[in-house]
PDB file of C-alpha atoms in Angstrom:
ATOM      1  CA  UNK A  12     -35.028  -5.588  -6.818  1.00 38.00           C
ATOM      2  CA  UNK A  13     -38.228  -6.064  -4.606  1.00 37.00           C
ATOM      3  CA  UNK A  14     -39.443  -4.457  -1.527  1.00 37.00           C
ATOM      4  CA  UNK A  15     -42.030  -6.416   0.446  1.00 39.00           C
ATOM      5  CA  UNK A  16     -42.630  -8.798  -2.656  1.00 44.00           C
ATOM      6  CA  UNK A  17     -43.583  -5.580  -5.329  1.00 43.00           C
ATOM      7  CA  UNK A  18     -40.632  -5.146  -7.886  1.00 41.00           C
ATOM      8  CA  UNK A  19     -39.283  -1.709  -7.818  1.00 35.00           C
ATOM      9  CA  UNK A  20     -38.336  -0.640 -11.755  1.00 38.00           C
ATOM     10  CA  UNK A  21     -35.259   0.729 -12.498  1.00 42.00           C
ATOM     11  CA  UNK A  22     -35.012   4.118 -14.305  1.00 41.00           C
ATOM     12  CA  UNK A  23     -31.692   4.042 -15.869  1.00 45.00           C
ATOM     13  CA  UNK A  24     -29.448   0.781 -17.750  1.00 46.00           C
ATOM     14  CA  UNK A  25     -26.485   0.142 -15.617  1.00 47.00           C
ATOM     15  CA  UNK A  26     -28.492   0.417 -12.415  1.00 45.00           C
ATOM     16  CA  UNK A  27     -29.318  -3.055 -11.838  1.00 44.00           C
ATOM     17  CA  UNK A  28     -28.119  -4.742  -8.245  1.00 45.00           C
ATOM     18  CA  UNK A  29     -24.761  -6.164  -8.509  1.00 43.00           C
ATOM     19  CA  UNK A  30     -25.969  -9.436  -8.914  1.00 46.00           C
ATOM     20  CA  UNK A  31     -28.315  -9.450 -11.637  1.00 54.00           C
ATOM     21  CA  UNK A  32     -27.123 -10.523 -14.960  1.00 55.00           C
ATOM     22  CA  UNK A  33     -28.401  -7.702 -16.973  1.00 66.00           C
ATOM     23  CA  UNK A  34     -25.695  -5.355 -15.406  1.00 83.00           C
ATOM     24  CA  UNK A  35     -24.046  -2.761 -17.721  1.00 88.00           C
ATOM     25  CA  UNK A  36     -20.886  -1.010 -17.852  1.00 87.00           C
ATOM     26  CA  UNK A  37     -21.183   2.426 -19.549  1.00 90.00           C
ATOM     27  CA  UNK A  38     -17.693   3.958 -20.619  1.00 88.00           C
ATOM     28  CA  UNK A  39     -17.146   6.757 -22.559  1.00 88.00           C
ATOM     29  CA  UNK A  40     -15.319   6.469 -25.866  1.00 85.00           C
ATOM     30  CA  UNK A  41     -11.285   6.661 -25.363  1.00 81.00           C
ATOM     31  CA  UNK A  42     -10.840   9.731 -27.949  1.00 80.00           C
ATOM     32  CA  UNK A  43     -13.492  11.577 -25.992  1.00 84.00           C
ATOM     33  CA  UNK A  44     -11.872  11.511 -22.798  1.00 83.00           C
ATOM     34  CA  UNK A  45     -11.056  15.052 -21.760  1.00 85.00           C
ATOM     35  CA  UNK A  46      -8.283  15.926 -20.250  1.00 80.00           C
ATOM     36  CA  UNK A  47      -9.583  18.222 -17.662  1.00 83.00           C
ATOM     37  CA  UNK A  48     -13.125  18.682 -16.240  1.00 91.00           C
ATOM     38  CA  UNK A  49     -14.707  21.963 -15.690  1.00 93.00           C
ATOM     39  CA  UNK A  50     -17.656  21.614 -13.732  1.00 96.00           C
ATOM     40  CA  UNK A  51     -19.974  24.391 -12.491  1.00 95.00           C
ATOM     41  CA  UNK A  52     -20.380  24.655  -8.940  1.00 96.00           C
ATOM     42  CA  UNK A  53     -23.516  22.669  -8.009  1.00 95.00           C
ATOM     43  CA  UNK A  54     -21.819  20.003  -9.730  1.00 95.00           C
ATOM     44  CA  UNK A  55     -18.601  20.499  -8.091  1.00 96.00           C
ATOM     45  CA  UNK A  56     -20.856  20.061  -5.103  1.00 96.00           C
ATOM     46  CA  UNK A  57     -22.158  16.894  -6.053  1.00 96.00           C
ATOM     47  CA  UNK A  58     -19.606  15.054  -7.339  1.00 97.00           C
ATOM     48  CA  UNK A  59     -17.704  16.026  -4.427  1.00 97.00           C
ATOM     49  CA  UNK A  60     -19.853  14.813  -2.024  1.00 97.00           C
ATOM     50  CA  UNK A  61     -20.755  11.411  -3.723  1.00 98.00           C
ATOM     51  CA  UNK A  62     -16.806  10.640  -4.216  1.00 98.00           C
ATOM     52  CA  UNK A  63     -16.734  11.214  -0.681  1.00 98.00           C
ATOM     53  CA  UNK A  64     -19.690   8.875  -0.111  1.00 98.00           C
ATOM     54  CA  UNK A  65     -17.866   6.412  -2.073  1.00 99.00           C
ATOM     55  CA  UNK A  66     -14.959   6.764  -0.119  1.00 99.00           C
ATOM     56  CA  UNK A  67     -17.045   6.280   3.088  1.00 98.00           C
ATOM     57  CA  UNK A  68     -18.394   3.101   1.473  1.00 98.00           C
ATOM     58  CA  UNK A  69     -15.340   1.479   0.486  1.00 98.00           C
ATOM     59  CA  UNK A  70     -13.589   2.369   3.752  1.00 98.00           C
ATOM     60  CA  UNK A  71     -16.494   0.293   5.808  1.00 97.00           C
ATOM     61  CA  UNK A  72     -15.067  -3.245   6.758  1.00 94.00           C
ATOM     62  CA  UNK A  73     -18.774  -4.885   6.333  1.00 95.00           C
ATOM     63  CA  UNK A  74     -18.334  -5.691   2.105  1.00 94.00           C
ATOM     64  CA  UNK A  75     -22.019  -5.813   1.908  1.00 95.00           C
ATOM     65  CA  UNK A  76     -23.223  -2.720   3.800  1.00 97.00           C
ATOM     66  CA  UNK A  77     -20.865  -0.846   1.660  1.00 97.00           C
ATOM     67  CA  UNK A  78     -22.159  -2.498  -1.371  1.00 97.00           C
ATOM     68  CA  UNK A  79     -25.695  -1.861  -0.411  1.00 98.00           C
ATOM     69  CA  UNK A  80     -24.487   2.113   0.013  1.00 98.00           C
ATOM     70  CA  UNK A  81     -22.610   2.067  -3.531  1.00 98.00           C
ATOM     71  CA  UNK A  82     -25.911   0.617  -5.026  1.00 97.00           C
ATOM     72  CA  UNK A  83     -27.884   3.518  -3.255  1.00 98.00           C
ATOM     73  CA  UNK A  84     -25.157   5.985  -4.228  1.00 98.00           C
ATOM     74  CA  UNK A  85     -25.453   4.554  -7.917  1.00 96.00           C
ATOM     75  CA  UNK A  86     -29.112   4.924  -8.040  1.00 95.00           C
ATOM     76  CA  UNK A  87     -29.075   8.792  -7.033  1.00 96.00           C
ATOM     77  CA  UNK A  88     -25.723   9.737  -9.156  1.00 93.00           C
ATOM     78  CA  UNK A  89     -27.159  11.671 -12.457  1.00 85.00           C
ATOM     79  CA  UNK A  90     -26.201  10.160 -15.438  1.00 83.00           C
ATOM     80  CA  UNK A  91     -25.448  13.160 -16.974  1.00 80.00           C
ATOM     81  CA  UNK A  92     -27.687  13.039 -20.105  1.00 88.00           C
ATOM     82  CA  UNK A  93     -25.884   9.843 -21.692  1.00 91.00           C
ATOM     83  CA  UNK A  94     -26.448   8.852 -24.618  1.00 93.00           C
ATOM     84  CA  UNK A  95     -25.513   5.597 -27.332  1.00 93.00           C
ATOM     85  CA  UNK A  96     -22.403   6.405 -28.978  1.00 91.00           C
ATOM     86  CA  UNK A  97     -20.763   4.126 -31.548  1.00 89.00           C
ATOM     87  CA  UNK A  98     -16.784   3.091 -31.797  1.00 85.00           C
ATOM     88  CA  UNK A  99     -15.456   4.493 -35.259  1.00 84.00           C
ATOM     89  CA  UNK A 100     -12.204   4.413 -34.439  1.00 78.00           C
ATOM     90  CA  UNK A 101     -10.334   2.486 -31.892  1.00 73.00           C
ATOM     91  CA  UNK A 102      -6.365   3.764 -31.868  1.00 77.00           C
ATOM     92  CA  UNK A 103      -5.575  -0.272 -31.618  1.00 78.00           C
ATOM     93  CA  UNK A 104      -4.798  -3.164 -34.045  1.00 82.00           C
ATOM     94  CA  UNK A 105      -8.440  -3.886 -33.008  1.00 81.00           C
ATOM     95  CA  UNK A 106     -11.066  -2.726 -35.611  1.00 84.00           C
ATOM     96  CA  UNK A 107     -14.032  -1.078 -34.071  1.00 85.00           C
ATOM     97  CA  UNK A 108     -16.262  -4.946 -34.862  1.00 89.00           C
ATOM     98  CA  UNK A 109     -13.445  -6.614 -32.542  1.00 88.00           C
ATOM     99  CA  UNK A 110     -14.143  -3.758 -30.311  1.00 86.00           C
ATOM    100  CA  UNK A 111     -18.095  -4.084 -30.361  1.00 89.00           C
ATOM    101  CA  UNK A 112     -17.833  -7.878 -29.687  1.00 92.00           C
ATOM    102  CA  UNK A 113     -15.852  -6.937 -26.883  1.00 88.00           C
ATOM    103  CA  UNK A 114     -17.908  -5.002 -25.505  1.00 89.00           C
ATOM    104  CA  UNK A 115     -21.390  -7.357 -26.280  1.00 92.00           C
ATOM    105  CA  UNK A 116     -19.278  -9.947 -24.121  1.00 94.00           C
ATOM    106  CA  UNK A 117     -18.097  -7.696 -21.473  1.00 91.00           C
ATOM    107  CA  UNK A 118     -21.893  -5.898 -21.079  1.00 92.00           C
ATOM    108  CA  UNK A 119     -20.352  -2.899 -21.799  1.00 91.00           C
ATOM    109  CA  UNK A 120     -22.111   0.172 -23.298  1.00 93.00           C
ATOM    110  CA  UNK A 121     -20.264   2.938 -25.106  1.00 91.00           C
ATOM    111  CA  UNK A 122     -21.904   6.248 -24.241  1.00 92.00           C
ATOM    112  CA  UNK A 123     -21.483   9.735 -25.181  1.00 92.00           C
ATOM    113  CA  UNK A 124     -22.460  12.662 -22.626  1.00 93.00           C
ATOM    114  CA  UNK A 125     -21.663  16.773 -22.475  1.00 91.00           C
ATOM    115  CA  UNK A 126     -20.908  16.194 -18.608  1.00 92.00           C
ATOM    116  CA  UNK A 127     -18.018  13.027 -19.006  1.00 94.00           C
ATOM    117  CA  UNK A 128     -17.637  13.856 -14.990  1.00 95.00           C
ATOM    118  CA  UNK A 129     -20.516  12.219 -14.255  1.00 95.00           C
ATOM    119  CA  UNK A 130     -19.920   8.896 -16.802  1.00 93.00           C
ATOM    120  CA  UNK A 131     -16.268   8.284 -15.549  1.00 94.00           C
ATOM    121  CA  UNK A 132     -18.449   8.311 -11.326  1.00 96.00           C
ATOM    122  CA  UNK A 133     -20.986   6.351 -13.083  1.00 95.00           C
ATOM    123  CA  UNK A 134     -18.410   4.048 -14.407  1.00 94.00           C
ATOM    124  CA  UNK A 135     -16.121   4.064 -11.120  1.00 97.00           C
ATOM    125  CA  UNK A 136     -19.687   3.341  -9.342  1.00 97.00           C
ATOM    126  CA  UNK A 137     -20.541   0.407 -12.033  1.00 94.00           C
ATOM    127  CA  UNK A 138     -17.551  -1.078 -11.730  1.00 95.00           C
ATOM    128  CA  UNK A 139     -16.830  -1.018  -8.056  1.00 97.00           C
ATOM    129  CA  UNK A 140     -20.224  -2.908  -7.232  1.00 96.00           C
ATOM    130  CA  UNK A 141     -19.510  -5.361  -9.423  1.00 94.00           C
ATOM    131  CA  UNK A 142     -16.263  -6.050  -8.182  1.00 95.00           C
ATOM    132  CA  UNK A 143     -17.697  -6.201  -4.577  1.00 96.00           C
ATOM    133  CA  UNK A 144     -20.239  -7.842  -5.482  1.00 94.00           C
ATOM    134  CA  UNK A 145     -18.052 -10.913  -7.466  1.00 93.00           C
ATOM    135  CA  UNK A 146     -15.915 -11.228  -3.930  1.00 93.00           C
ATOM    136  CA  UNK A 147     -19.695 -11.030  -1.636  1.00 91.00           C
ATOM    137  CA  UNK A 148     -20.996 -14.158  -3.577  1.00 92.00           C
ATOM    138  CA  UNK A 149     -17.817 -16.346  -3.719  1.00 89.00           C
ATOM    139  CA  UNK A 150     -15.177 -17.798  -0.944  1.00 87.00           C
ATOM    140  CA  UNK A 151     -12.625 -18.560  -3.588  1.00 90.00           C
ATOM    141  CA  UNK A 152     -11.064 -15.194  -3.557  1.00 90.00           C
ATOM    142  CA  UNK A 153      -8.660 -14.294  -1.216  1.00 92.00           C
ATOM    143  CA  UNK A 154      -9.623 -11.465   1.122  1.00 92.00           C
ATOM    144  CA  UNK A 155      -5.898  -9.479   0.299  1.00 95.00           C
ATOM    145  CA  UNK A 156      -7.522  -9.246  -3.352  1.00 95.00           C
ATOM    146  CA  UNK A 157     -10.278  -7.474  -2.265  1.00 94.00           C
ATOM    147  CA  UNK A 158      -8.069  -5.220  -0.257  1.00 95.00           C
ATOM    148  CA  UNK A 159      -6.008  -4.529  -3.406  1.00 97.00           C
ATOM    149  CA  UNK A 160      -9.433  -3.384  -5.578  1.00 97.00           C
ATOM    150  CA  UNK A 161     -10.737  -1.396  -3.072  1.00 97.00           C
ATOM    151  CA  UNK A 162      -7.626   0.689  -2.716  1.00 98.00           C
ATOM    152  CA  UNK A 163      -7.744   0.839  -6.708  1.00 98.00           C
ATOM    153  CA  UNK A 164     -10.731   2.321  -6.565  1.00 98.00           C
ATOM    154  CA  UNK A 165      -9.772   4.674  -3.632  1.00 98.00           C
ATOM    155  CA  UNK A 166      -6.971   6.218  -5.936  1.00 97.00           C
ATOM    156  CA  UNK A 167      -9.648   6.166  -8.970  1.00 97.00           C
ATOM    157  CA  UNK A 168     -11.768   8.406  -6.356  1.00 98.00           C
ATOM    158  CA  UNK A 169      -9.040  10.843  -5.593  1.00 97.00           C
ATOM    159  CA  UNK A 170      -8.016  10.679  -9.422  1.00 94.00           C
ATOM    160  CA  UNK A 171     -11.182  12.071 -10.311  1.00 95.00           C
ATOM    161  CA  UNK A 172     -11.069  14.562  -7.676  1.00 96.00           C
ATOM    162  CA  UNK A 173      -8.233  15.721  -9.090  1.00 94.00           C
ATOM    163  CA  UNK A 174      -9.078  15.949 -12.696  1.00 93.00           C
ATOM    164  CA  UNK A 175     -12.220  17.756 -11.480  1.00 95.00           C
ATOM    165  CA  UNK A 176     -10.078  20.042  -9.396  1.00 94.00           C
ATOM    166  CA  UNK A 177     -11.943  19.433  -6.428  1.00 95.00           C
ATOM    167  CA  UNK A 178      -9.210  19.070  -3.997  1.00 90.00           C
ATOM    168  CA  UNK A 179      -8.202  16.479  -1.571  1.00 90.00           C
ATOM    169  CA  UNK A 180     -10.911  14.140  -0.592  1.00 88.00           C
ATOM    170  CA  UNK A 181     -11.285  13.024   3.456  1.00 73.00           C
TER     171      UNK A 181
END
């Protein structure tokens, strides 16, 4: 990204504009998904209010204003201290090798964190600019298809509202 021709760096992987190829996906491992997600207040605080930013985002009709605000949102979210983690075990035919190649074609990064909240928003965040980003650069698409993602990751919003036990979002 540059700002009046100087590049700005980037402080975290996974951060990158939507349309740069070196974008990451970072997902927690499947067996270390909790069920539930105690979070402390501040935290409460903050994830509430960037799920509702998110939800303000996705709700605007302009694609790449709200893209522009996930990207901002992304850049602010705290990552929550993640860290490499490797696949051991996959509970699939897949061995964890199929499972890295997978993941070295997808861009994905497996991470491990004490605070998943803020991975699976990192990962909702990740995902929905590229998604919005994919329909931005191409007319192929048909605009209904769009509709249909962004109300996927609408309920993904509330979802993790709920596991958080933060109530109903607005």
């Amino acid at each position: 990204m540059t700002v009046d021709g100087a590049a700005l760096p980037r402080e975290r992987p996974g951060d990158t504009p939507s349309d740069d190829e070196g974008a990451r996906l970072q997902l927690l491992l499947p067996d270390t998904l909790p069920v539930t997600l105690d979070l402390a207040a501040a935290d409460r605080l903050a994830m509430r209010e960037a799920l509702a930013e998110l939800l303000a985002a996705l709700a605007l009709a302009d694609r790449t204003a709200g893209l522009a605000r996930i990207e901002r949102l992304l850049s602010r979210v705290e990552d929550g201290g993640l860290r490499p983690a490797t696949v051991t075990q996959t509970g699939t035919p897949a061995d964890a090798a199929k499972v890295d190649d997978f993941d070295a074609y997808f861009r994905v990064d497996r991470v491990a964190t004490d605070r998943p909240a803020f991975a699976l928003l990192r990962g909702l965040l990740q995902t929905a600019r590229a998604v919005i980003g994919l329909f931005g650069r191409t007319s192929d698409l048909p605009p209904q298809r769009m509709d249909q993602q962004v109300a996927g990751f609408v309920a993904w919003s509330r979802l993790l509202a709920r596991s958080c036990d933060l109530g109903e979002l607005s």
